[in-house]
PDB file of C-alpha atoms and ligand atoms in Angstrom:
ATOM      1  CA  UNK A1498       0.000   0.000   0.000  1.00 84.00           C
ATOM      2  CA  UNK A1499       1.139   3.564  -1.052  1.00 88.00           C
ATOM      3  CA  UNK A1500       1.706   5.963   1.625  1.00 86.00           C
ATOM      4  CA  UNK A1501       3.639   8.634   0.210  1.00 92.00           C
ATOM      5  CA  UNK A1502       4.967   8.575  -3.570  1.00 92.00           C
ATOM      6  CA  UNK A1503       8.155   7.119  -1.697  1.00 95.00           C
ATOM      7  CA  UNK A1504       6.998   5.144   1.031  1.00 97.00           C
ATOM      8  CA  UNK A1505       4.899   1.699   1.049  1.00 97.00           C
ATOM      9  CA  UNK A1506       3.186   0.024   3.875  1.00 97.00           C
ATOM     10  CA  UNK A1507       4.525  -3.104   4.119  1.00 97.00           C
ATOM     11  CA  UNK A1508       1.659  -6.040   5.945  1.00 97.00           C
ATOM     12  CA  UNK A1509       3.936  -8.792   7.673  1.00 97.00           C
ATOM     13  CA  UNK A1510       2.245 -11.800   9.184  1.00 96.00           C
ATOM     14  CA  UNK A1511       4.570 -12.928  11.890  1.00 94.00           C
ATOM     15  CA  UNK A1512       4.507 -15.513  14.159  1.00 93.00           C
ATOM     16  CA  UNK A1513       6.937 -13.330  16.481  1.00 95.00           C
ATOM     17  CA  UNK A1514       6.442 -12.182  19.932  1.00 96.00           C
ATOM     18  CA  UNK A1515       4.183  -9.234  20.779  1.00 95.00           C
ATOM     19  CA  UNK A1516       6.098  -5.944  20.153  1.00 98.00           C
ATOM     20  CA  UNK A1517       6.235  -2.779  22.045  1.00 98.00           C
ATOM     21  CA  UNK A1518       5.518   0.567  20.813  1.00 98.00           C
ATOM     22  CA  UNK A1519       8.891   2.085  19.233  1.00 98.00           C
ATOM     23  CA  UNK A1520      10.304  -1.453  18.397  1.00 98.00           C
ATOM     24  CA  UNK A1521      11.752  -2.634  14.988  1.00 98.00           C
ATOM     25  CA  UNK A1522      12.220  -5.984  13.368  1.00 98.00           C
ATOM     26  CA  UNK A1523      14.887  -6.804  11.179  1.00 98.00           C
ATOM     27  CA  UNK A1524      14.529  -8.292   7.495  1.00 97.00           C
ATOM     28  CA  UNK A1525      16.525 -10.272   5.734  1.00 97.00           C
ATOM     29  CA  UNK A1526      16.433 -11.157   1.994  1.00 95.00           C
ATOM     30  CA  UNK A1527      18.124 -13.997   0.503  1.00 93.00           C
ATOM     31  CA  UNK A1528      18.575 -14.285  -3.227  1.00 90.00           C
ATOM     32  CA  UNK A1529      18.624 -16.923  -5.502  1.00 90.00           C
ATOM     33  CA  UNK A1530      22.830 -17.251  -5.340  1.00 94.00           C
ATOM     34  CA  UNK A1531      22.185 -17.072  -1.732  1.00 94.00           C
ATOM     35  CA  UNK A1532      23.716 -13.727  -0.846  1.00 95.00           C
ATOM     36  CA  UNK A1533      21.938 -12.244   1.927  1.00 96.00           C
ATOM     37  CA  UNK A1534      20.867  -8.404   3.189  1.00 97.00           C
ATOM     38  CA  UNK A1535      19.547  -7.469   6.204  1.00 97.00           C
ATOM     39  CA  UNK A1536      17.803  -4.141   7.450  1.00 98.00           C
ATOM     40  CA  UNK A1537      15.834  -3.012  10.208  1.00 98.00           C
ATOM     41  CA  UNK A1538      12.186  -1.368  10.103  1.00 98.00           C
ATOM     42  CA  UNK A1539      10.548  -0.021  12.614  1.00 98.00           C
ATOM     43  CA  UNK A1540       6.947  -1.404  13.787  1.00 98.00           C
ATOM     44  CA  UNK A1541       3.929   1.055  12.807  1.00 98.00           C
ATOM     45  CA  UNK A1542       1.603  -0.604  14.265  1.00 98.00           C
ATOM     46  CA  UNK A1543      -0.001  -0.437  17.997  1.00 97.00           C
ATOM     47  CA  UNK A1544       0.702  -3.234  20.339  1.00 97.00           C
ATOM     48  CA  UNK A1545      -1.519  -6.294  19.335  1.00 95.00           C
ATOM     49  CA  UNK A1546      -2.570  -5.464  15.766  1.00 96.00           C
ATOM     50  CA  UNK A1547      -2.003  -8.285  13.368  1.00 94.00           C
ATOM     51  CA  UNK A1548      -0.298  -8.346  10.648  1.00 96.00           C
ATOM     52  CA  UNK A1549       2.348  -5.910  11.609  1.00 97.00           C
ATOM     53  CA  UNK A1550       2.842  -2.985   9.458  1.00 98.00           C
ATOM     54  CA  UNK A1551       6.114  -1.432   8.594  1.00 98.00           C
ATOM     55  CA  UNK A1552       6.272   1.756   6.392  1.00 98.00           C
ATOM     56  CA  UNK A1553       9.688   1.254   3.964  1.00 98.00           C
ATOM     57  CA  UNK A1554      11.555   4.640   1.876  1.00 97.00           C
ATOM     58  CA  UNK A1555      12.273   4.152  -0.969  1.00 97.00           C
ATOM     59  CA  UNK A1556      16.206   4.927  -1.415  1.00 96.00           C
ATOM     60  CA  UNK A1557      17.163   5.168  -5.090  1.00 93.00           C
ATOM     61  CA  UNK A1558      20.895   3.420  -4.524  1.00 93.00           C
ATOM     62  CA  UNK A1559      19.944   1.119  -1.644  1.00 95.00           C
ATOM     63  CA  UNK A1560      20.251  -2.245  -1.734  1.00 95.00           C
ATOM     64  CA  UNK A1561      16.972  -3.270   0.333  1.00 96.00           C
ATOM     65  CA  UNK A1562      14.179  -0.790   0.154  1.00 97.00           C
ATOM     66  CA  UNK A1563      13.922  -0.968  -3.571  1.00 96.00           C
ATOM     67  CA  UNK A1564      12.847  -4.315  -3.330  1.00 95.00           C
ATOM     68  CA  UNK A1565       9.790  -3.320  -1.318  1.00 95.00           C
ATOM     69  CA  UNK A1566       8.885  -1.281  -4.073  1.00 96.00           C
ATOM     70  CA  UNK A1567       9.598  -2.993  -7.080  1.00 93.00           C
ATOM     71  CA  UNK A1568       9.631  -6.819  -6.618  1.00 92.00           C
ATOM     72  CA  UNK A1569       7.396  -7.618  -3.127  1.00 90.00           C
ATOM     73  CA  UNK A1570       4.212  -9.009  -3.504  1.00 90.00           C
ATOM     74  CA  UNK A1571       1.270  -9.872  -1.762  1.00 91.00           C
ATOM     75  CA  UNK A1572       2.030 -13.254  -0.143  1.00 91.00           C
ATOM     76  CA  UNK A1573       5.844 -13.236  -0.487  1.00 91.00           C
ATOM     77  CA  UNK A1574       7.484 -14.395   2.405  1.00 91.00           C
ATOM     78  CA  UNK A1575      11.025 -13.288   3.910  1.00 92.00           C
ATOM     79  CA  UNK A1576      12.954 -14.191   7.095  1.00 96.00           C
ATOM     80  CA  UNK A1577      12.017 -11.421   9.911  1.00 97.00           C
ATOM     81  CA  UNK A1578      13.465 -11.221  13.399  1.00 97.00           C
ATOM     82  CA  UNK A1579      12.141  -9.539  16.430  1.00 95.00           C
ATOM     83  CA  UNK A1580      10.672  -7.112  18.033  1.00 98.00           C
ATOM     84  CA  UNK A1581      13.845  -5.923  18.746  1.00 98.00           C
ATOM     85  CA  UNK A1582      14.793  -2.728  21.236  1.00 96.00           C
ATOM     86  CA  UNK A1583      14.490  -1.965  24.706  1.00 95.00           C
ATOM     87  CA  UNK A1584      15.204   1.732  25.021  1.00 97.00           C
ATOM     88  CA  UNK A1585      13.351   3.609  22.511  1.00 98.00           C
ATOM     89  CA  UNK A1586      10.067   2.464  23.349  1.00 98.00           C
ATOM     90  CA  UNK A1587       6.941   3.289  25.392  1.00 98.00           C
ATOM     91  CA  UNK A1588       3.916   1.959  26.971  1.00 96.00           C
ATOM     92  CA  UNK A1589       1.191   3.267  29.115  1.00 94.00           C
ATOM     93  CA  UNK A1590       2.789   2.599  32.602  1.00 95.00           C
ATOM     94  CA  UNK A1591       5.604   5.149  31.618  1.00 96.00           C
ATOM     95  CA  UNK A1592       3.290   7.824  31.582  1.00 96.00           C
ATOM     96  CA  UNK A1593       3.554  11.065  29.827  1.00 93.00           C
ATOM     97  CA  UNK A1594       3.250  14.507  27.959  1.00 98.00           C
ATOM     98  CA  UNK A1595       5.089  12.897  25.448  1.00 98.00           C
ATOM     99  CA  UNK A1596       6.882  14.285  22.921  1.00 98.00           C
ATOM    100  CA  UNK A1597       7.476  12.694  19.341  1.00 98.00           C
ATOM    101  CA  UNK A1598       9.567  14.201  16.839  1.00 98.00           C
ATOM    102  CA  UNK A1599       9.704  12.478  13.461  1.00 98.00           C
ATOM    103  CA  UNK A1600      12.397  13.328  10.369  1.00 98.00           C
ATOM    104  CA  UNK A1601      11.026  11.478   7.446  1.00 97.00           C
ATOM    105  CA  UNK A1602      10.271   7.485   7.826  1.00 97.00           C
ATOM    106  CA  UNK A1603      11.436   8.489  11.641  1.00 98.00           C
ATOM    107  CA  UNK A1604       7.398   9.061  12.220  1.00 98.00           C
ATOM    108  CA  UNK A1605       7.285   5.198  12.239  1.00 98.00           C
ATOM    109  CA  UNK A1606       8.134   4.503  15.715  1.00 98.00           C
ATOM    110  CA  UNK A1607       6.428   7.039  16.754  1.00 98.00           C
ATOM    111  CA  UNK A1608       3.100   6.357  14.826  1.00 98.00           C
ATOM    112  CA  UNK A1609       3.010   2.874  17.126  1.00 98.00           C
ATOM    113  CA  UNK A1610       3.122   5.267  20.221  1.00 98.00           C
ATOM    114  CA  UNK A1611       0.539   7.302  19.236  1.00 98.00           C
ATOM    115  CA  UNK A1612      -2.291   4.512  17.928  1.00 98.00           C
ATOM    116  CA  UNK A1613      -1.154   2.520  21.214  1.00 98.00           C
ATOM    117  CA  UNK A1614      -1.983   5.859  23.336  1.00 97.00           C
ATOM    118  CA  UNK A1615      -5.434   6.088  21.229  1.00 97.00           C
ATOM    119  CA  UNK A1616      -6.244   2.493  22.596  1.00 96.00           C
ATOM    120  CA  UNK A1617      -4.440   2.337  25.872  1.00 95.00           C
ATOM    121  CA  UNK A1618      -3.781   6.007  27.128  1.00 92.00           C
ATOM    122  CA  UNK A1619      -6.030   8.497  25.925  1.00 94.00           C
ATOM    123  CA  UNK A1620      -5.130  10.615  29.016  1.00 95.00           C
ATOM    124  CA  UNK A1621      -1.754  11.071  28.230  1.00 97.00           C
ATOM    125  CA  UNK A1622      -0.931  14.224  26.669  1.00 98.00           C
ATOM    126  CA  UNK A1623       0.983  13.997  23.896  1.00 98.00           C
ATOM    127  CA  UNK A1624       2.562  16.030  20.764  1.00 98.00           C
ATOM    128  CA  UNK A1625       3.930  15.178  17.589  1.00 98.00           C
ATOM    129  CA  UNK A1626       6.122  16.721  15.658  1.00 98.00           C
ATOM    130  CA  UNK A1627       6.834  15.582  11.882  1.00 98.00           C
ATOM    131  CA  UNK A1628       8.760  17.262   9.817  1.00 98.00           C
ATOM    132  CA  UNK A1629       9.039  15.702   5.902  1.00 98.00           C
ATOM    133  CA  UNK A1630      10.455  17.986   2.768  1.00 97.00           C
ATOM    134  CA  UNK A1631       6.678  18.034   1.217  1.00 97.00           C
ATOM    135  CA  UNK A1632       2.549  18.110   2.251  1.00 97.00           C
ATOM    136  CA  UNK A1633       2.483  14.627  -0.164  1.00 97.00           C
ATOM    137  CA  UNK A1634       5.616  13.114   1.695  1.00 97.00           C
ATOM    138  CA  UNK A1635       4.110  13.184   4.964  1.00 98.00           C
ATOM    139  CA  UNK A1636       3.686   9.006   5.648  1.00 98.00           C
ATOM    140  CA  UNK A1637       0.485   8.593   7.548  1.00 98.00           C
ATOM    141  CA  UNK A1638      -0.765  12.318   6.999  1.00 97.00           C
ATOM    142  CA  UNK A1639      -4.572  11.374   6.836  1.00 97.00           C
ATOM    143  CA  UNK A1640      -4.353   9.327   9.724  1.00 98.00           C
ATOM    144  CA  UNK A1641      -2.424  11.948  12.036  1.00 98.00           C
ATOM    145  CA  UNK A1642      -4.684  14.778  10.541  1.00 97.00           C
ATOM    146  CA  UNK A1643      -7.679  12.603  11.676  1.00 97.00           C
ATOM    147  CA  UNK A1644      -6.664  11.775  15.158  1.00 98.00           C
ATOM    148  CA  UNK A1645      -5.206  15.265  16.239  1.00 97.00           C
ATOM    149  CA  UNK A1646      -8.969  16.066  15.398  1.00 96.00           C
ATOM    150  CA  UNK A1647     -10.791  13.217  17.029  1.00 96.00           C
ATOM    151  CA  UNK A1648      -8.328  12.955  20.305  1.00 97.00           C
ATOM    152  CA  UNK A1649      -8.227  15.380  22.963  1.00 94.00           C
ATOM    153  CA  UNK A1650      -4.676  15.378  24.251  1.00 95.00           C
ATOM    154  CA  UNK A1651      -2.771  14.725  21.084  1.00 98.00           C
ATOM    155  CA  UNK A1652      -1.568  17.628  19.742  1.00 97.00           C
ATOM    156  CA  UNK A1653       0.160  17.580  15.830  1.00 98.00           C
ATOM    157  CA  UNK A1654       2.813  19.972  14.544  1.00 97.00           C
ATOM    158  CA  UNK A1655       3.916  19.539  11.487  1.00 98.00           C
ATOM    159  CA  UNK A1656       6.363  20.676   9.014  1.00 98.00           C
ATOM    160  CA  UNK A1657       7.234  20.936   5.552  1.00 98.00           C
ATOM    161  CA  UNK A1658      11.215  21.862   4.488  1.00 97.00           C
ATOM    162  CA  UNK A1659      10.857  21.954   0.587  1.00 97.00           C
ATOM    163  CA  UNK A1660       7.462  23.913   0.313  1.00 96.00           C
ATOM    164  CA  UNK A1661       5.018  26.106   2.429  1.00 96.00           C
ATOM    165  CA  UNK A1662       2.778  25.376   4.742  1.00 96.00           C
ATOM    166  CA  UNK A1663      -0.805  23.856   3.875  1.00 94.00           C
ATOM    167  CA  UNK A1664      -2.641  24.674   6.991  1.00 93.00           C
ATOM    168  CA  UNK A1665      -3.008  27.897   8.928  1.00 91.00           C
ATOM    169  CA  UNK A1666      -1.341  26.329  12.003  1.00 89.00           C
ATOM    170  CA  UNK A1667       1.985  24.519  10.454  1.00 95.00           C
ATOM    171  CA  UNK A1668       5.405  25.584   9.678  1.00 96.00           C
ATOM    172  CA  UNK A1669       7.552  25.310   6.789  1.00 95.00           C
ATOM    173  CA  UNK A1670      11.225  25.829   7.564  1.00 94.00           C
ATOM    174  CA  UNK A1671      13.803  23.146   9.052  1.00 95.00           C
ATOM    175  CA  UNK A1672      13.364  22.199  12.582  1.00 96.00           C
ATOM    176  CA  UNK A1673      16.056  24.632  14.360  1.00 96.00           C
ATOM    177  CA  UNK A1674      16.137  25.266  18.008  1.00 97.00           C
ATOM    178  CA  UNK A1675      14.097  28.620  17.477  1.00 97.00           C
ATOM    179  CA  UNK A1676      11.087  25.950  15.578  1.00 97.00           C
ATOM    180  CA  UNK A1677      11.050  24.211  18.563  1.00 97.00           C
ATOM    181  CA  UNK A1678      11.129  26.668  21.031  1.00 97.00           C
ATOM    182  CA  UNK A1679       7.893  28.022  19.669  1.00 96.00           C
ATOM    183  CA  UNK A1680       6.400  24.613  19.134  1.00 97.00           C
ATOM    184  CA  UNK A1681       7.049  24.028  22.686  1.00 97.00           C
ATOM    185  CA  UNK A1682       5.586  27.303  23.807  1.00 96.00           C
ATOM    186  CA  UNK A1683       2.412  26.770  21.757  1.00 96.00           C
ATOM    187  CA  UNK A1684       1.984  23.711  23.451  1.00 97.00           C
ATOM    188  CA  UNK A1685       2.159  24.820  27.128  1.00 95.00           C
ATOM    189  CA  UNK A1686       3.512  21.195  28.331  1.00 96.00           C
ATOM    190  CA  UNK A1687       6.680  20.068  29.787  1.00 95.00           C
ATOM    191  CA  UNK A1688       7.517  16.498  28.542  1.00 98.00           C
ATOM    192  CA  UNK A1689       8.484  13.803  30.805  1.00 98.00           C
ATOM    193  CA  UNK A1690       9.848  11.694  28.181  1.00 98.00           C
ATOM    194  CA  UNK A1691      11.041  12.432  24.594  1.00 98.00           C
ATOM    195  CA  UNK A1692      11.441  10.347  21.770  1.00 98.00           C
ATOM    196  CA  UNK A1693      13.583  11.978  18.725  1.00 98.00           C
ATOM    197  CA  UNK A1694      13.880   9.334  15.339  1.00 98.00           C
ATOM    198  CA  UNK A1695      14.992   9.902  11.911  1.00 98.00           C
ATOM    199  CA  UNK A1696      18.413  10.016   9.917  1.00 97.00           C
ATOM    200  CA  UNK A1697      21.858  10.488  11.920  1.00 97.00           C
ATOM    201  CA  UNK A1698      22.013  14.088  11.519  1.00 96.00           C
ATOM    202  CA  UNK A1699      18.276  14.986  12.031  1.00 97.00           C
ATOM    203  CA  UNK A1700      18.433  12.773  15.594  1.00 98.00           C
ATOM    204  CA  UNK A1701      21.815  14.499  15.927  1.00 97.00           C
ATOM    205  CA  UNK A1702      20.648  18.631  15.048  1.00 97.00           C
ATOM    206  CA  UNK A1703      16.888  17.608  16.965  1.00 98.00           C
ATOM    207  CA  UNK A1704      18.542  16.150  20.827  1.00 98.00           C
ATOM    208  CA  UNK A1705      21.291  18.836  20.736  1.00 98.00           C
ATOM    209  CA  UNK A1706      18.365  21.511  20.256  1.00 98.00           C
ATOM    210  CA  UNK A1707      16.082  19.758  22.762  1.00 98.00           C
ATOM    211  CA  UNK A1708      18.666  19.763  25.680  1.00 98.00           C
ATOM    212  CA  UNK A1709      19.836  23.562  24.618  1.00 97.00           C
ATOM    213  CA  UNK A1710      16.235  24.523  25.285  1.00 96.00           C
ATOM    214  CA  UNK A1711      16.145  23.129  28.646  1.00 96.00           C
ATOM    215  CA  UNK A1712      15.615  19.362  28.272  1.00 97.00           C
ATOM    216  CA  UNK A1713      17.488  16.951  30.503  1.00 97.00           C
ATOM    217  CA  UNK A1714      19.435  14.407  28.016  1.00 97.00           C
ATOM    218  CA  UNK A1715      17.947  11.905  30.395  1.00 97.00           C
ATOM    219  CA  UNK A1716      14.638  12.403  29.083  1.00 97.00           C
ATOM    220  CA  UNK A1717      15.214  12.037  25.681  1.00 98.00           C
ATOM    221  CA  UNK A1718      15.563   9.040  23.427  1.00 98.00           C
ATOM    222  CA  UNK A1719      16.766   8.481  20.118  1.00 98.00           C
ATOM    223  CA  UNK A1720      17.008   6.008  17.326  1.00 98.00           C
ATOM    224  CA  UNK A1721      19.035   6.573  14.194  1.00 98.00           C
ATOM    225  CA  UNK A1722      18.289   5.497  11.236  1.00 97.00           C
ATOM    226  CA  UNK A1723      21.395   5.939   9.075  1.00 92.00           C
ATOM    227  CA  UNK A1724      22.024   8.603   6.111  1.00 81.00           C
ATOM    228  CA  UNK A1725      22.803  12.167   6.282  1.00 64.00           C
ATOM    229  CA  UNK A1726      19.494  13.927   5.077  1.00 55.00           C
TER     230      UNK A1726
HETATM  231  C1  LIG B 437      16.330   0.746  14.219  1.00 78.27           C
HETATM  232  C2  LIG B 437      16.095   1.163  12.781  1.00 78.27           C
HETATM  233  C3  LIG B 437      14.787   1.259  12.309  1.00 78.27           C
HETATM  234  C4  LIG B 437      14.556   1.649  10.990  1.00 78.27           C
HETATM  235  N1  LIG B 437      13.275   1.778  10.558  1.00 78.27           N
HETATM  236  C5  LIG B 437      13.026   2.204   9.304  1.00 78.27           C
HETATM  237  C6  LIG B 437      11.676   2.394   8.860  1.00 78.27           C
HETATM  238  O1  LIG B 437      10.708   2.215   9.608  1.00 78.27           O
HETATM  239  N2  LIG B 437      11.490   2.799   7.575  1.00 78.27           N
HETATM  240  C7  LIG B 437      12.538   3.039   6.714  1.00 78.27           C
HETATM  241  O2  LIG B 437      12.294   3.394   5.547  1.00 78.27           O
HETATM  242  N3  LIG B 437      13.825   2.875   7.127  1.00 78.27           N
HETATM  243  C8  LIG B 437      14.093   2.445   8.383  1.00 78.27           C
HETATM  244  N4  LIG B 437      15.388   2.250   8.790  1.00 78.27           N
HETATM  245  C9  LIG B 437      16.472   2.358   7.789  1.00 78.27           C
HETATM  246  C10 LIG B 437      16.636   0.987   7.111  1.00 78.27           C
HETATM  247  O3  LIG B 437      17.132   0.038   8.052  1.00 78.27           O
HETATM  248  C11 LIG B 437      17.623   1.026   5.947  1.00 78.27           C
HETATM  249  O4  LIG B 437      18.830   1.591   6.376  1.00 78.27           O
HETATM  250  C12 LIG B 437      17.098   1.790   4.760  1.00 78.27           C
HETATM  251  O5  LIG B 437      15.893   1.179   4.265  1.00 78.27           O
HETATM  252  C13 LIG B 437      18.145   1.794   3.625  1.00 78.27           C
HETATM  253  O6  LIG B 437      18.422   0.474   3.253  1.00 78.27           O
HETATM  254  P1  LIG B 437      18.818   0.154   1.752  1.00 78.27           P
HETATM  255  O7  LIG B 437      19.361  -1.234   1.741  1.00 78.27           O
HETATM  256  O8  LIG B 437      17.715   0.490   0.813  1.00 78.27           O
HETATM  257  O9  LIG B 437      19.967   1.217   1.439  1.00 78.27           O
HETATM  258  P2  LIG B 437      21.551   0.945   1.608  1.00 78.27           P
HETATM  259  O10 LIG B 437      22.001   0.069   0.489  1.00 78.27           O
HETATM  260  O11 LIG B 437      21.828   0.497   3.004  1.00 78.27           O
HETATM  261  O12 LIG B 437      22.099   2.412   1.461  1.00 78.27           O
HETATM  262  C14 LIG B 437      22.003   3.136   0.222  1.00 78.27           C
HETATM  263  C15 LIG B 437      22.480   4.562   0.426  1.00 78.27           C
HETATM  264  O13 LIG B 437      21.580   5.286   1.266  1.00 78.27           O
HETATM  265  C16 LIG B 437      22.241   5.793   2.430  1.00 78.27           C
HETATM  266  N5  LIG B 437      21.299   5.614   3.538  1.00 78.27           N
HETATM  267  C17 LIG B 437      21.135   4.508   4.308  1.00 78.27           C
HETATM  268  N6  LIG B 437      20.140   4.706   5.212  1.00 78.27           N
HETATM  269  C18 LIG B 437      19.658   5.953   4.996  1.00 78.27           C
HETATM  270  C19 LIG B 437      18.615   6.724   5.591  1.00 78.27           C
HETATM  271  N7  LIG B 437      17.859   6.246   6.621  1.00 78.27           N
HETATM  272  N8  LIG B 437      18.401   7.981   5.083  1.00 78.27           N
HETATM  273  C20 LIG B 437      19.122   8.466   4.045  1.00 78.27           C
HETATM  274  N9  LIG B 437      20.137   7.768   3.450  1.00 78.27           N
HETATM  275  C21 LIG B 437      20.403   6.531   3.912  1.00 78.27           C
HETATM  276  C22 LIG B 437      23.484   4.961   2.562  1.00 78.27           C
HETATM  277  O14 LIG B 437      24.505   5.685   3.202  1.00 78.27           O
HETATM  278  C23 LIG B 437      23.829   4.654   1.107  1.00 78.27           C
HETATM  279  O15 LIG B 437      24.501   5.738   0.508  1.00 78.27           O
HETATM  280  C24 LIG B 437      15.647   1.908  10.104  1.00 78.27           C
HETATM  281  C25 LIG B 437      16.963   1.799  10.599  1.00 78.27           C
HETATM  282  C26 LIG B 437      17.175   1.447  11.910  1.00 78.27           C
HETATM  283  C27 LIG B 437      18.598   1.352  12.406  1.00 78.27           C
END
């Protein structure tokens, strides 16, 4: 399934263990000579939901995404191991505000946090902030549009690097420390536990920002997800 012109959804039926929100599952492909590659994805999906759902980039030059795109089909079947990760995850007994900040495919982690608050911890006040280059590259923008509007509590900033805002209330500039100051400000809460994904140097730019605005490093998680965008 197409979420963005360079992202699919991915439906894996697994016989793995339950996951937790934030987890990933490595993938490995074999071909027919028997060479081998192996990636990780992150887990989309809340707790519980079967099949799992991963959301895969496409990168142009990669070895593994492509495939996803070009060759998978519906009812192929590859070697996946998991869930895998015990820090950058979160579950209802950790309690919140929360604060998600997404680069790119980094949203995916972080879109398993906030269906498994929908289900499991409505109460917990929570923002997200996603920031993709365009309106059409934002993975799971329907979905996020819909909740922020249904659930009291969650709270979605998004924005755009590579064109201007679509809605009165976004932003369309890179996430710099002066971005998030005012995202913070508009959203009047101090979060007990952050969770920062995306490539090295978004993760890398995002924390610094974070703990120059006042956030204890303790507080704040991060998974990297390779590249330099
Ligand atoms: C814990 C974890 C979870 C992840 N979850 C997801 C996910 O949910 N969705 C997703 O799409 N990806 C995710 N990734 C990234 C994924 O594992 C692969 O690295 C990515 O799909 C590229 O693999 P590839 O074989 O296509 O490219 P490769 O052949 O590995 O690399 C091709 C080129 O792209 C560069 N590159 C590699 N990774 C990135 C990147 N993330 N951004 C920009 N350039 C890059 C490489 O330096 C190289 O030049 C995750 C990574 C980690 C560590």
């Amino acid at each position: 399934m197409c979420q963005t012109p360079r992202v699919v959804s991915v439906f894996v039926r697994t016989s793995l263990p339950p996951h937790v929100a934030g987890q990933h599952v490595d993938v490995r492909l074999t071909a027919p000579d028997g060479y081998q590659a192996q990636r990780s994805y992150s887990i989309a999906s809340a707790p519980g939901v079967v099949p799992i759902e991963l959301a895969i980039e496409r990168l142009d030059d990669g070895e593994v995404s492509p495939y996803f795109h070009e060759v998978a089909r519906s009812g192929d079947t590859f070697e996946v191991r998991g869930p895998i990760g015990g820090h950058f995850i979160w579950a209802r007994e950790d309690g919140g505000p929360i604060l998600l900040v997404g680069g790119g495919s980094g949203v995916v982690p972080l879109m398993a946090m906030a269906r498994h608050r929908a289900v499991a911890a409505a109460e917990i006040e929570t923002l997200l902030v996603y920031s993709a280059r365009t309106w059409d590259e934002l993975i799971f923008r329907d979905e996020l549009i819909e909740r922020e509007a249904c659930e009291p509590g969650l709270a979605l900033a998004v924005t755009t690097t590579r064109e201007p805002r679509r809605r009165p209330g976004d932003l369309d500039r890179r996430l710099d420390r002066s971005l998030l100051r005012k995202i913070l400000a508009r959203w009047e809460r101090v979060p007990r536990h952050v969770y920062v994904c995306g490539s090295n140097a978004f993760v890398g730019s995002v924390t610094s920002d974070l703990v120059q605005e006042g956030i204890a490093p303790a507080r704040i998680r991060a998974e990297r997800y390779g590249g330099t965008l």
